[in-house]
Amino acid sequence: MILGAIEAGGTKFVCGIGNEDGEVLERISIPTTTPEETMRLVVDYFKEKKVDALGVGSFGPVDLDVSSPTYGYITSTPKKHWNQYDLVGELKNHFHVPIGFDTDVNAAALGESLWGAAKSLDSCLYMTVGTGIGVGAVSEGKLVHGMLHPEMGHILVRRHGDDHFAGSCPFHGDCLEGMASGSAIEARWGKKGIELASDSSVWELEAYYLAQALVNYILVLSPKRIVIGGGVMKQEHVYPLVRKWVIQLLNGYIQHKNVEGHIDTYIVPPALGDNAGLCGALALARQAYAIKKTS
Amino acid sequence: MILGAIEAGGTKFVCGIGNEDGEVLERISIPTTTPEETMRLVVDYFKEKKVDALGVGSFGPVDLDVSSPTYGYITSTPKKHWNQYDLVGELKNHFHVPIGFDTDVNAAALGESLWGAAKSLDSCLYMTVGTGIGVGAVSEGKLVHGMLHPEMGHILVRRHGDDHFAGSCPFHGDCLEGMASGSAIEARWGKKGIELASDSSVWELEAYYLAQALVNYILVLSPKRIVIGGGVMKQEHVYPLVRKWVIQLLNGYIQHKNVEGHIDTYIVPPALGDNAGLCGALALARQAYAIKKTS
Ligand SMILES: Nc1ncnc2c1ncn2[C@@H]1O[C@H](COP(=O)(O)OP(=O)(O)O)[C@@H](O)[C@H]1O
Ligand SMILES: Nc1ncnc2c1ncn2[C@@H]1O[C@H](COP(=O)(O)OP(=O)(O)O)[C@@H](O)[C@H]1O
Ligand SMILES: [Zn+2]
Ligand SMILES: [Zn+2]
């Protein structure tokens, strides 16, 4: 089976070809400029590839409600030119194959649950701590959607008593993303995360906020594994701090070996590395193909 | 189809007979004493009923992992005599029919989504604000489970600046249940909720905490409707306060008509009233019967 994958990001679209085992065979990167320009290059790339299905993991917000007239659109994004853009519609104009479409983080969650750090588990959570904070989830073997797709990066956290930073989220100020994203770190300390590597108070605070969010995700979704990636997590010493705070905040309430004794294999980095986004999109293509076959 | 339903609570077991349309035809109430005594009366009640399936919505924590050796048990409950009790096992000793088993709040969520306030929606959240706070959820048409069943009643909330109550949760102090359950209200104000009915500061604070939790549930699960019941919500003036705070805390981030303009039909009381628990158990029985038929 030949599957096409598109990782649609705010700065670049990564397109690739792979198979149903999550193997990426080739890839190219296309800059995100205007939809016309970017999508023309995307369409050109796939034109001769004879893909059996396409998968798109996209920056958002996106409309994932198949009964909606704007299904497949990137909706109210601040990203210039892309507001209310019919991404899936444009692909359908050129390719008559099943098309899977979801958020970039839901795609990554599905990819990690099929071929990565949460392999063979029917639930997992994938969080990326980068410029912003995005989270996707698989629950009962399915990606989680409802009224809209989840927006877990914005959940409310308790501020640390010593932290007087107002928060950088334009909507909520001191929500998780406003306190713990890469942009928040830069705004709070006046330096990029990488320049703060040796300042332990930065990472203790970072872990405190991330752990609060994870505790709430655990209490709401009870994922069987939590995968955290993104630029900020290149600071690998943050993982043990996050694990420590999760245990401390749960305080014995969740009596499960994942939390008591095996937290090192419960909260983990991604296994798909630089291919996470593209593998996620492959996973969506595979899913779309399978659904088409059975319907 | 004749379905048997058991609402297994800490003070009483309500047992009943109903059908696949959620109609309860008869019911009895049995006090929760020892497992031997209580379960003997439960078994006696159903013995002559010729049920096609049984459903149990139980107080918890419970083991819902079908691959676990303690599946169907009430696990680490502080409730005397019931710790590590094999509830489903005991029913299986007497009834050779499919048995559905879940938490009381997951049962209620399923019941409301089949026949109640969230009818015809494939996702909803059910929250009960009583002695404690319990929450169940349907997502993508299925009850949410993972590593364990969700324990959303204990998520972390931000304390209100004017509130100096330490919180009543033995694990977390000031988690949601510790700040906003019926017991928390009583511990904070020294009076029962019903005696505080006319004190508006009590209910403003209550709504502030409940709304924080709902905002986080919305961001994580994106339910298509939220149903809130339980003794404390008999104070019906709390509903509009909760809705107001949810809108305020989301601050325009969730662009959906449910939140913008239709919040009155988004956050609602249960529709099944006093039958919610029993209907939930019926829903579990119906589901267990359907699964058996297709497997
Ligand atoms: N080694 C590092 N240590 C700390 N922070 C880093 C590191 N590398 C990147 N970051 C931060 O991560 C963010 C970028 O995240 P990334 O996941 O690479 O991209 P994006 O979120 O834009 O897709 C920036 O805020 C950057 O400062
Ligand atoms: N009318 C009312 N107003 C405010 N609080 C109430 C009212 N009725 C019951 N409560 C409170 O609700 C809690 C009991 O909740 P309930 O849902 O009836 O039972 P339980 O949670 O034990 O199953 C108690 O804390 C009680 O004080
Ligand atoms: Zn925010
Ligand atoms: Zn608690």
XYZ file of C-alpha atoms and ligand atoms in Angstrom:
646
model
C 0.000 0.000 0.000
C 1.291 3.471 -0.870
C 0.245 6.123 1.623
C 0.738 9.860 1.306
C 1.361 11.951 4.410
C 1.141 15.689 4.970
C 2.345 17.386 8.123
C 0.757 20.799 7.686
C 2.562 23.278 9.915
C 2.579 27.022 10.290
C 6.097 27.407 8.896
C 6.375 24.387 6.616
C 4.397 21.556 5.063
C 6.306 18.295 5.206
C 5.019 15.812 2.630
C 6.056 12.202 2.346
C 5.334 8.743 1.078
C 5.199 5.716 3.307
C 3.475 2.428 3.966
C 1.019 0.833 6.378
C 3.854 -0.132 8.730
C 4.711 3.490 9.395
C 7.844 3.436 7.244
C 8.589 6.788 5.630
C 10.195 6.160 2.222
C 10.735 9.736 1.091
C 9.933 13.280 2.164
C 10.120 16.897 1.090
C 9.579 20.194 2.877
C 7.538 23.054 1.406
C 7.422 26.503 3.001
C 4.041 27.684 4.289
C 3.324 30.866 2.329
C -0.114 31.388 0.764
C -2.506 28.451 0.401
C -2.389 28.770 -3.399
C 1.393 28.601 -3.579
C 1.911 25.995 -0.869
C -0.888 23.698 -1.996
C 0.214 23.846 -5.643
C 3.579 22.402 -4.611
C 1.876 19.824 -2.391
C -0.391 18.693 -5.243
C 2.556 18.579 -7.671
C 4.482 16.386 -5.274
C 1.752 13.765 -4.916
C 0.524 13.891 -8.518
C 2.685 11.049 -9.868
C 2.823 9.013 -6.662
C -0.348 6.920 -7.092
C -1.180 6.965 -3.393
C -3.967 4.703 -2.073
C -4.871 7.206 0.634
C -3.756 10.540 2.043
C -3.406 11.646 5.658
C -3.120 15.226 6.899
C -2.087 16.271 10.393
C -2.693 19.994 10.479
C -2.096 23.077 12.574
C -5.401 24.373 13.854
C -7.996 25.062 14.746
C -9.584 22.751 12.199
C -13.151 21.582 11.576
C -13.306 17.798 12.083
C -17.074 17.422 12.165
C -17.861 15.358 9.058
C -21.437 16.621 9.048
C -20.329 20.263 8.990
C -20.289 22.290 5.748
C -16.780 23.429 6.651
C -15.400 19.943 7.425
C -11.731 19.802 6.484
C -11.174 23.536 6.833
C -8.522 25.300 8.821
C -10.885 27.641 10.667
C -10.201 30.718 12.821
C -6.400 30.757 12.661
C -4.444 33.979 13.157
C -2.082 32.662 10.427
C -2.369 35.079 7.503
C -4.129 33.778 4.356
C -5.121 30.476 5.977
C -8.192 31.610 7.887
C -11.226 29.518 6.760
C -9.165 27.626 4.195
C -10.646 24.420 2.723
C -7.570 22.195 2.931
C -9.277 18.825 2.456
C -11.485 20.261 -0.305
C -8.426 21.341 -2.284
C -6.891 17.865 -1.943
C -10.178 16.277 -3.034
C -10.093 18.367 -6.203
C -6.937 16.526 -7.210
C -6.926 13.134 -5.540
C -9.786 10.648 -5.561
C -8.635 8.555 -2.621
C -9.677 8.375 1.045
C -8.314 11.360 2.973
C -7.737 11.282 6.735
C -7.665 14.650 8.452
C -7.000 15.635 12.051
C -4.942 17.966 14.218
C -1.155 17.594 14.122
C -1.141 16.436 17.748
C -3.955 13.920 17.319
C -2.028 12.568 14.326
C 1.111 12.252 16.424
C -0.848 10.523 19.196
C -2.183 7.986 16.707
C 1.281 7.486 15.194
C 2.886 6.901 18.579
C 0.098 4.474 19.519
C 0.546 2.462 16.314
C 4.310 2.433 15.868
C 5.954 4.421 18.634
C 6.208 4.884 22.363
C 2.638 3.718 23.054
C 2.649 0.762 20.676
C -0.031 -1.846 21.322
C -1.854 0.340 23.838
C -5.440 1.391 23.153
C -5.004 4.718 24.883
C -2.277 7.310 25.108
C -1.712 11.012 25.328
C 0.753 12.938 23.166
C 1.893 16.395 24.264
C 4.254 18.708 22.481
C 5.883 21.544 24.397
C 7.184 23.858 21.711
C 6.351 27.423 20.721
C 2.872 26.590 22.008
C 1.558 23.500 23.810
C -0.527 20.988 21.890
C -2.029 17.727 23.081
C -3.690 14.831 21.285
C -5.230 11.700 22.733
C -6.267 8.186 21.844
C -8.930 6.736 24.128
C -10.595 3.326 23.762
C -8.624 2.929 20.511
C -9.976 6.110 18.929
C -8.784 9.686 18.602
C -10.694 11.942 20.965
C -13.046 14.492 19.401
C -16.358 15.921 20.507
C -17.992 19.263 20.019
C -14.590 20.358 18.623
C -11.143 18.815 18.857
C -9.597 19.015 22.316
C -7.564 22.105 23.168
C -5.830 20.675 26.209
C -2.852 23.015 25.930
C -4.998 25.731 27.457
C -6.185 24.073 30.636
C -6.073 26.087 33.818
C -3.143 25.570 36.164
C -2.366 26.913 39.597
C 0.367 29.459 39.566
C 3.398 28.778 41.690
C 3.590 31.068 44.730
C 6.953 32.487 43.648
C 5.956 33.069 40.026
C 4.754 36.575 39.227
C 4.756 36.223 35.444
C 1.354 37.260 34.071
C 1.345 34.518 31.436
C 1.554 34.817 27.669
C -1.748 33.369 26.441
C -3.777 36.082 24.674
C -7.009 34.389 25.791
C -6.300 33.228 29.324
C -3.048 34.799 30.453
C -1.827 32.131 32.825
C -3.267 28.916 31.390
C -0.812 26.041 30.800
C 0.366 27.356 27.428
C 0.606 30.845 28.872
C 2.885 29.624 31.659
C 4.903 26.742 30.236
C 5.248 26.955 26.433
C 8.553 27.881 24.819
C 7.187 31.381 24.187
C 6.141 31.690 27.824
C 9.623 30.683 28.996
C 11.155 33.284 26.722
C 8.711 35.986 27.838
C 9.155 35.206 31.545
C 12.949 34.982 31.666
C 13.883 37.199 28.724
C 15.927 34.404 27.168
C 15.263 31.329 25.064
C 14.965 27.967 26.798
C 18.216 26.713 25.358
C 20.117 29.622 26.942
C 18.591 28.801 30.342
C 19.688 25.168 30.324
C 21.774 25.383 33.489
C 19.272 27.390 35.570
C 17.536 24.780 37.682
C 14.779 27.089 38.976
C 13.553 27.531 35.371
C 13.039 23.813 34.928
C 11.617 23.137 38.343
C 8.892 25.696 37.591
C 8.412 24.308 34.080
C 7.962 20.792 35.460
C 5.532 22.024 38.108
C 3.174 23.425 35.459
C 3.508 20.514 33.034
C 2.877 18.039 35.861
C -0.299 19.824 36.942
C -1.630 19.460 33.429
C -0.651 15.798 33.260
C -2.348 15.123 36.596
C -5.565 16.591 35.243
C -5.259 14.619 31.996
C -4.693 11.448 34.035
C -7.758 12.120 36.175
C -9.939 12.902 33.139
C -8.740 10.442 30.478
C -6.633 7.897 32.378
C -4.248 7.353 29.426
C -2.163 4.165 29.469
C 0.957 6.108 28.510
C 1.962 9.760 28.217
C 4.371 10.815 25.477
C 5.920 14.298 25.685
C 7.994 15.886 22.950
C 8.637 19.287 21.363
C 11.572 21.688 21.455
C 11.408 22.509 25.152
C 11.677 18.830 26.078
C 15.135 18.741 24.480
C 16.010 19.673 28.068
C 15.935 16.009 29.009
C 16.426 16.683 32.709
C 12.829 17.983 32.732
C 11.383 14.455 32.408
C 12.403 13.265 35.885
C 11.208 16.562 37.381
C 7.814 16.191 35.708
C 7.525 12.603 36.939
C 8.399 13.652 40.482
C 5.746 16.379 40.511
C 3.077 14.105 39.029
C 3.585 11.611 41.839
C 3.613 14.374 44.437
C 0.434 16.028 43.152
C -1.495 12.752 42.797
C -0.419 11.940 46.353
C -1.261 8.247 46.263
C -4.727 8.697 44.812
C -4.144 6.694 41.626
C -3.249 3.216 42.780
C -1.730 1.789 39.653
C 1.746 0.471 38.930
C 2.190 3.056 36.159
C 2.210 5.759 38.772
C 3.546 3.806 41.718
C 6.879 2.332 40.738
C 6.875 2.515 36.932
C 6.519 6.193 36.202
C 9.739 6.127 34.114
C 7.990 4.016 31.504
C 4.667 5.842 31.910
C 5.803 9.377 31.067
C 8.228 9.072 28.153
C 9.706 10.901 25.138
C 8.360 10.142 21.651
C 9.817 7.088 19.914
C 9.257 8.294 16.366
C 11.669 11.214 16.718
C 11.811 13.568 13.749
C 9.327 11.384 11.887
C 6.585 11.773 14.505
C 4.536 14.292 12.514
C 4.846 12.471 9.224
C 4.189 9.062 10.792
C 1.108 10.568 12.407
C -0.163 11.659 9.017
C 0.606 8.182 7.627
C -1.436 6.735 10.470
C -4.360 8.961 9.487
C -4.028 7.822 5.869
C -4.020 4.188 6.965
C -7.094 4.762 9.113
C -8.937 6.545 6.297
C -8.153 3.676 3.936
C -9.384 1.073 6.431
C -12.623 2.955 7.113
C -13.334 3.296 3.380
C -12.829 -0.415 2.872
C -15.307 -1.416 5.558
C -17.983 1.159 4.678
C -36.121 -7.860 26.281
C -35.992 -8.021 30.084
C -33.033 -6.186 31.561
C -31.937 -6.177 35.186
C -30.348 -3.063 36.667
C -28.338 -2.578 39.835
C -27.364 0.813 41.175
C -24.769 -0.195 43.740
C -24.297 2.649 46.198
C -22.546 3.059 49.508
C -25.785 3.366 51.480
C -28.198 1.349 49.330
C -28.408 -0.964 46.346
C -31.332 -0.063 44.106
C -32.355 -2.992 41.908
C -34.868 -2.870 39.105
C -36.273 -4.399 35.964
C -36.618 -2.518 32.721
C -36.363 -2.754 28.975
C -34.135 -1.675 26.103
C -35.944 1.652 25.827
C -34.821 2.689 29.292
C -38.222 2.135 30.881
C -38.019 1.071 34.514
C -40.891 -1.313 35.264
C -40.236 -2.004 38.928
C -37.622 -1.314 41.585
C -36.611 -2.126 45.136
C -34.074 -0.699 47.537
C -31.731 -2.844 49.639
C -29.530 -1.377 52.394
C -25.763 -1.679 51.907
C -24.569 -3.687 54.904
C -22.140 -6.563 54.384
C -21.580 -8.003 50.902
C -23.019 -11.360 52.032
C -26.247 -9.873 53.359
C -26.761 -7.277 50.638
C -25.896 -9.555 47.739
C -28.140 -12.357 49.047
C -31.106 -9.974 48.810
C -29.976 -8.789 45.359
C -29.719 -12.361 44.086
C -33.105 -13.267 45.599
C -34.716 -10.300 43.845
C -33.468 -11.227 40.369
C -33.817 -15.008 40.796
C -37.314 -15.319 39.312
C -37.067 -12.429 36.858
C -35.566 -14.261 33.865
C -33.432 -11.291 32.807
C -31.637 -11.371 29.448
C -28.767 -9.276 30.790
C -27.699 -7.449 33.944
C -26.121 -4.029 34.325
C -24.322 -2.713 37.398
C -23.356 0.897 38.024
C -21.228 0.793 41.136
C -19.579 3.011 43.695
C -15.838 2.744 43.354
C -13.054 2.455 42.786
C -13.743 -0.603 40.628
C -11.598 -2.742 38.357
C -12.903 -2.437 34.782
C -9.956 -4.002 32.990
C -11.399 -7.185 31.482
C -7.937 -8.716 31.255
C -7.292 -8.218 34.977
C -7.706 -11.086 37.482
C -9.731 -8.704 39.671
C -12.063 -7.489 36.889
C -15.477 -6.749 38.349
C -14.178 -6.099 41.843
C -14.807 -3.119 44.035
C -11.158 -2.424 44.868
C -9.566 -0.127 47.452
C -12.703 1.374 48.965
C -12.703 2.736 52.512
C -16.250 1.273 52.802
C -16.095 -1.413 55.461
C -16.435 -5.056 54.276
C -16.424 -4.080 50.566
C -12.695 -3.675 50.044
C -11.561 -6.062 47.226
C -15.056 -7.508 46.835
C -15.802 -9.535 43.694
C -19.198 -8.076 42.816
C -19.437 -9.315 39.226
C -18.083 -12.717 40.261
C -20.880 -13.136 42.781
C -23.502 -12.240 40.170
C -21.929 -14.688 37.718
C -22.311 -17.457 40.298
C -26.070 -17.046 40.044
C -26.897 -15.596 36.621
C -25.656 -16.919 33.311
C -26.373 -13.826 31.257
C -24.193 -10.969 29.950
C -23.270 -8.582 32.763
C -22.317 -4.957 32.137
C -20.262 -3.302 34.837
C -18.998 0.256 35.234
C -18.827 3.147 37.660
C -22.113 4.693 38.783
C -21.242 7.943 37.016
C -20.199 6.288 33.763
C -23.497 4.389 33.895
C -25.403 7.641 34.369
C -23.473 9.257 31.503
C -24.453 6.374 29.220
C -28.067 6.501 30.386
C -28.341 10.249 29.781
C -26.754 9.829 26.338
C -29.202 7.085 25.353
C -32.452 8.319 26.850
C -31.886 11.561 28.701
C -30.467 15.045 28.456
C -27.789 14.096 25.910
C -30.006 11.887 23.736
C -28.676 11.250 20.223
C -25.275 12.786 20.993
C -22.158 10.624 20.716
C -20.419 12.462 23.530
C -21.439 13.893 26.860
C -20.216 14.413 30.361
C -22.220 13.571 33.478
C -21.233 15.123 36.791
C -22.845 14.592 40.163
C -22.214 17.077 42.949
C -23.290 15.262 46.082
C -21.453 14.091 49.179
C -18.484 13.724 46.827
C -18.076 14.718 43.190
C -18.192 12.030 40.515
C -17.915 12.378 36.761
C -18.506 9.992 33.875
C -18.040 10.559 30.170
C -19.066 9.237 26.790
C -16.638 10.121 23.992
C -16.892 8.993 20.367
C -19.901 6.907 21.416
C -18.043 4.963 24.097
C -17.604 5.257 27.837
C -14.163 6.603 28.670
C -11.737 4.237 30.375
C -7.985 3.838 30.174
C -5.380 2.754 32.669
C -8.213 2.979 35.236
C -11.600 4.646 35.119
C -11.466 8.439 35.183
C -11.460 10.152 38.568
C -12.323 13.608 37.322
C -13.853 14.696 40.617
C -10.339 15.197 41.946
C -8.874 17.521 39.346
C -6.874 20.485 40.569
C -8.604 23.850 40.729
C -7.332 27.318 41.531
C -8.471 28.519 44.872
C -10.442 31.737 44.990
C -8.449 34.597 46.522
C -10.990 35.114 49.311
C -11.306 31.433 50.182
C -9.112 30.263 53.048
C -10.714 26.844 53.504
C -8.009 24.151 53.408
C -10.169 21.718 51.483
C -11.680 18.429 52.591
C -10.064 15.858 50.287
C -7.919 13.432 52.303
C -5.593 13.015 49.303
C -5.324 16.486 47.817
C -6.866 18.937 50.246
C -8.112 21.561 47.830
C -8.857 19.557 44.669
C -12.342 20.025 43.134
C -14.029 17.529 45.455
C -12.156 19.017 48.391
C -13.478 22.492 47.601
C -16.933 22.015 46.069
C -18.567 18.744 47.170
C -21.484 18.745 49.587
C -19.091 17.659 52.354
C -16.722 20.493 51.488
C -19.539 23.022 51.672
C -20.541 21.691 55.061
C -16.949 21.701 56.337
C -16.233 25.210 55.052
C -19.380 26.962 56.268
C -20.290 24.750 59.224
C -23.792 24.195 57.803
C -25.387 21.942 55.216
C -25.919 23.316 51.712
C -29.677 23.382 52.123
C -29.354 25.694 55.146
C -27.169 28.086 53.133
C -29.641 28.450 50.272
C -30.022 32.212 50.617
C -26.343 33.068 51.058
C -25.240 34.156 47.601
C -21.487 34.169 48.369
C -21.686 30.402 49.039
C -23.039 29.697 45.568
C -20.849 32.152 43.711
C -17.823 30.357 45.143
C -19.361 26.957 44.414
C -20.002 27.931 40.799
C -16.470 29.301 40.441
C -14.952 25.920 41.348
C -17.405 23.809 39.357
C -16.880 26.028 36.301
C -13.102 25.671 36.474
C -13.513 21.919 36.366
C -15.972 22.118 33.463
C -13.597 24.373 31.522
C -10.849 21.801 31.893
C -13.189 18.958 30.902
C -14.255 20.975 27.839
C -10.649 21.591 26.847
C -9.698 17.931 27.337
C -12.753 16.003 26.116
C -14.840 18.563 24.249
C -18.154 16.925 25.241
C -21.214 17.804 23.169
C -23.297 18.329 26.307
C -22.648 18.566 30.038
C -25.208 17.171 32.482
C -24.889 18.097 36.162
C -26.927 16.565 38.947
C -26.604 15.505 42.579
C -27.918 16.877 45.862
C -26.020 20.172 45.782
C -27.471 21.038 42.368
C -30.938 21.096 43.939
C -29.888 24.723 44.377
C -31.048 25.470 40.849
C -29.732 29.034 40.899
C -26.228 27.521 40.689
C -26.711 26.520 37.022
C -26.715 30.076 35.633
C -23.741 30.976 37.841
C -21.773 28.003 36.559
C -22.617 28.908 32.952
C -21.524 32.500 33.509
C -18.171 31.424 34.953
C -17.537 28.891 32.187
C -17.959 31.602 29.556
C -15.795 33.999 31.531
C -12.970 31.507 32.057
C -12.946 30.281 28.445
C -12.821 33.942 27.391
C -13.761 33.419 23.764
C -11.292 30.613 23.151
C -13.849 27.953 22.223
C -15.670 29.308 19.197
C -18.732 27.119 19.120
C -22.407 27.955 19.407
C -22.696 25.695 22.469
C -20.545 28.117 24.389
C -21.350 31.310 22.539
C -25.100 31.837 22.668
C -26.475 28.413 23.619
C -24.852 27.670 26.944
C -28.325 27.193 28.542
C -28.791 24.030 26.500
C -25.142 23.000 26.791
C -24.854 22.801 30.589
C -28.072 21.227 31.835
C -29.653 19.195 34.663
C -30.212 15.443 34.171
C -33.399 14.447 32.329
C -33.794 11.037 33.930
C -34.358 12.457 37.400
C -34.599 9.911 40.184
C -34.222 7.119 37.666
C -30.801 8.287 36.415
C -28.821 5.661 38.307
C -31.123 2.792 37.470
C -31.455 3.849 33.826
C -27.676 3.992 33.666
C -27.468 0.408 34.878
C -30.127 -0.580 32.321
C -27.988 1.065 29.646
C -25.026 -1.048 30.751
C -27.180 -4.190 30.599
C -28.342 -3.278 27.089
C -24.753 -2.678 25.992
C -23.563 -5.976 27.485
C -26.361 -7.812 25.682
C -25.511 -6.160 22.347
C -21.791 -6.922 22.686
C -22.528 -10.558 23.479
C -24.735 -10.889 20.431
C -22.098 -9.553 18.036
C -19.169 -11.475 19.519
N 17.266 22.704 23.276
C 16.235 23.438 23.677
N 16.063 23.747 24.975
C 15.026 24.498 25.393
N 14.104 24.998 24.586
C 14.205 24.732 23.272
C 15.261 23.941 22.758
N 15.071 23.844 21.407
C 13.970 24.532 21.123
N 13.420 25.074 22.235
C 12.218 25.902 22.323
O 11.139 25.171 21.764
C 10.285 26.031 21.015
C 10.147 25.501 19.597
O 9.564 24.238 19.673
P 9.492 23.221 18.466
O 8.783 22.001 18.954
O 10.880 23.019 17.950
O 8.692 23.978 17.322
P 7.158 24.403 17.157
O 6.444 24.316 18.452
O 7.243 25.817 16.667
O 6.636 23.443 16.138
C 10.910 27.422 21.083
O 10.241 28.174 22.070
C 12.345 27.150 21.486
O 12.901 28.199 22.233
N -31.425 21.027 48.567
C -30.118 20.946 48.756
N -29.348 22.063 48.696
C -28.013 21.999 48.882
N -27.355 20.876 49.152
C -28.057 19.730 49.221
C -29.460 19.707 49.028
N -29.878 18.433 49.145
C -28.776 17.686 49.400
N -27.683 18.467 49.452
C -26.296 18.045 49.724
O -25.953 17.048 48.762
C -25.172 16.020 49.373
C -25.836 14.677 49.113
O -25.863 14.461 47.761
P -26.715 13.332 47.075
O -26.465 13.429 45.605
O -28.118 13.454 47.517
O -26.162 11.971 47.667
P -24.806 11.155 47.505
O -23.765 12.020 46.884
O -24.433 10.773 48.895
O -25.167 10.009 46.647
C -25.059 16.383 50.834
O -23.806 17.005 51.056
C -26.196 17.355 51.066
O -25.892 18.312 52.083
Zn -4.764 29.816 26.991
Zn -8.944 14.959 45.796
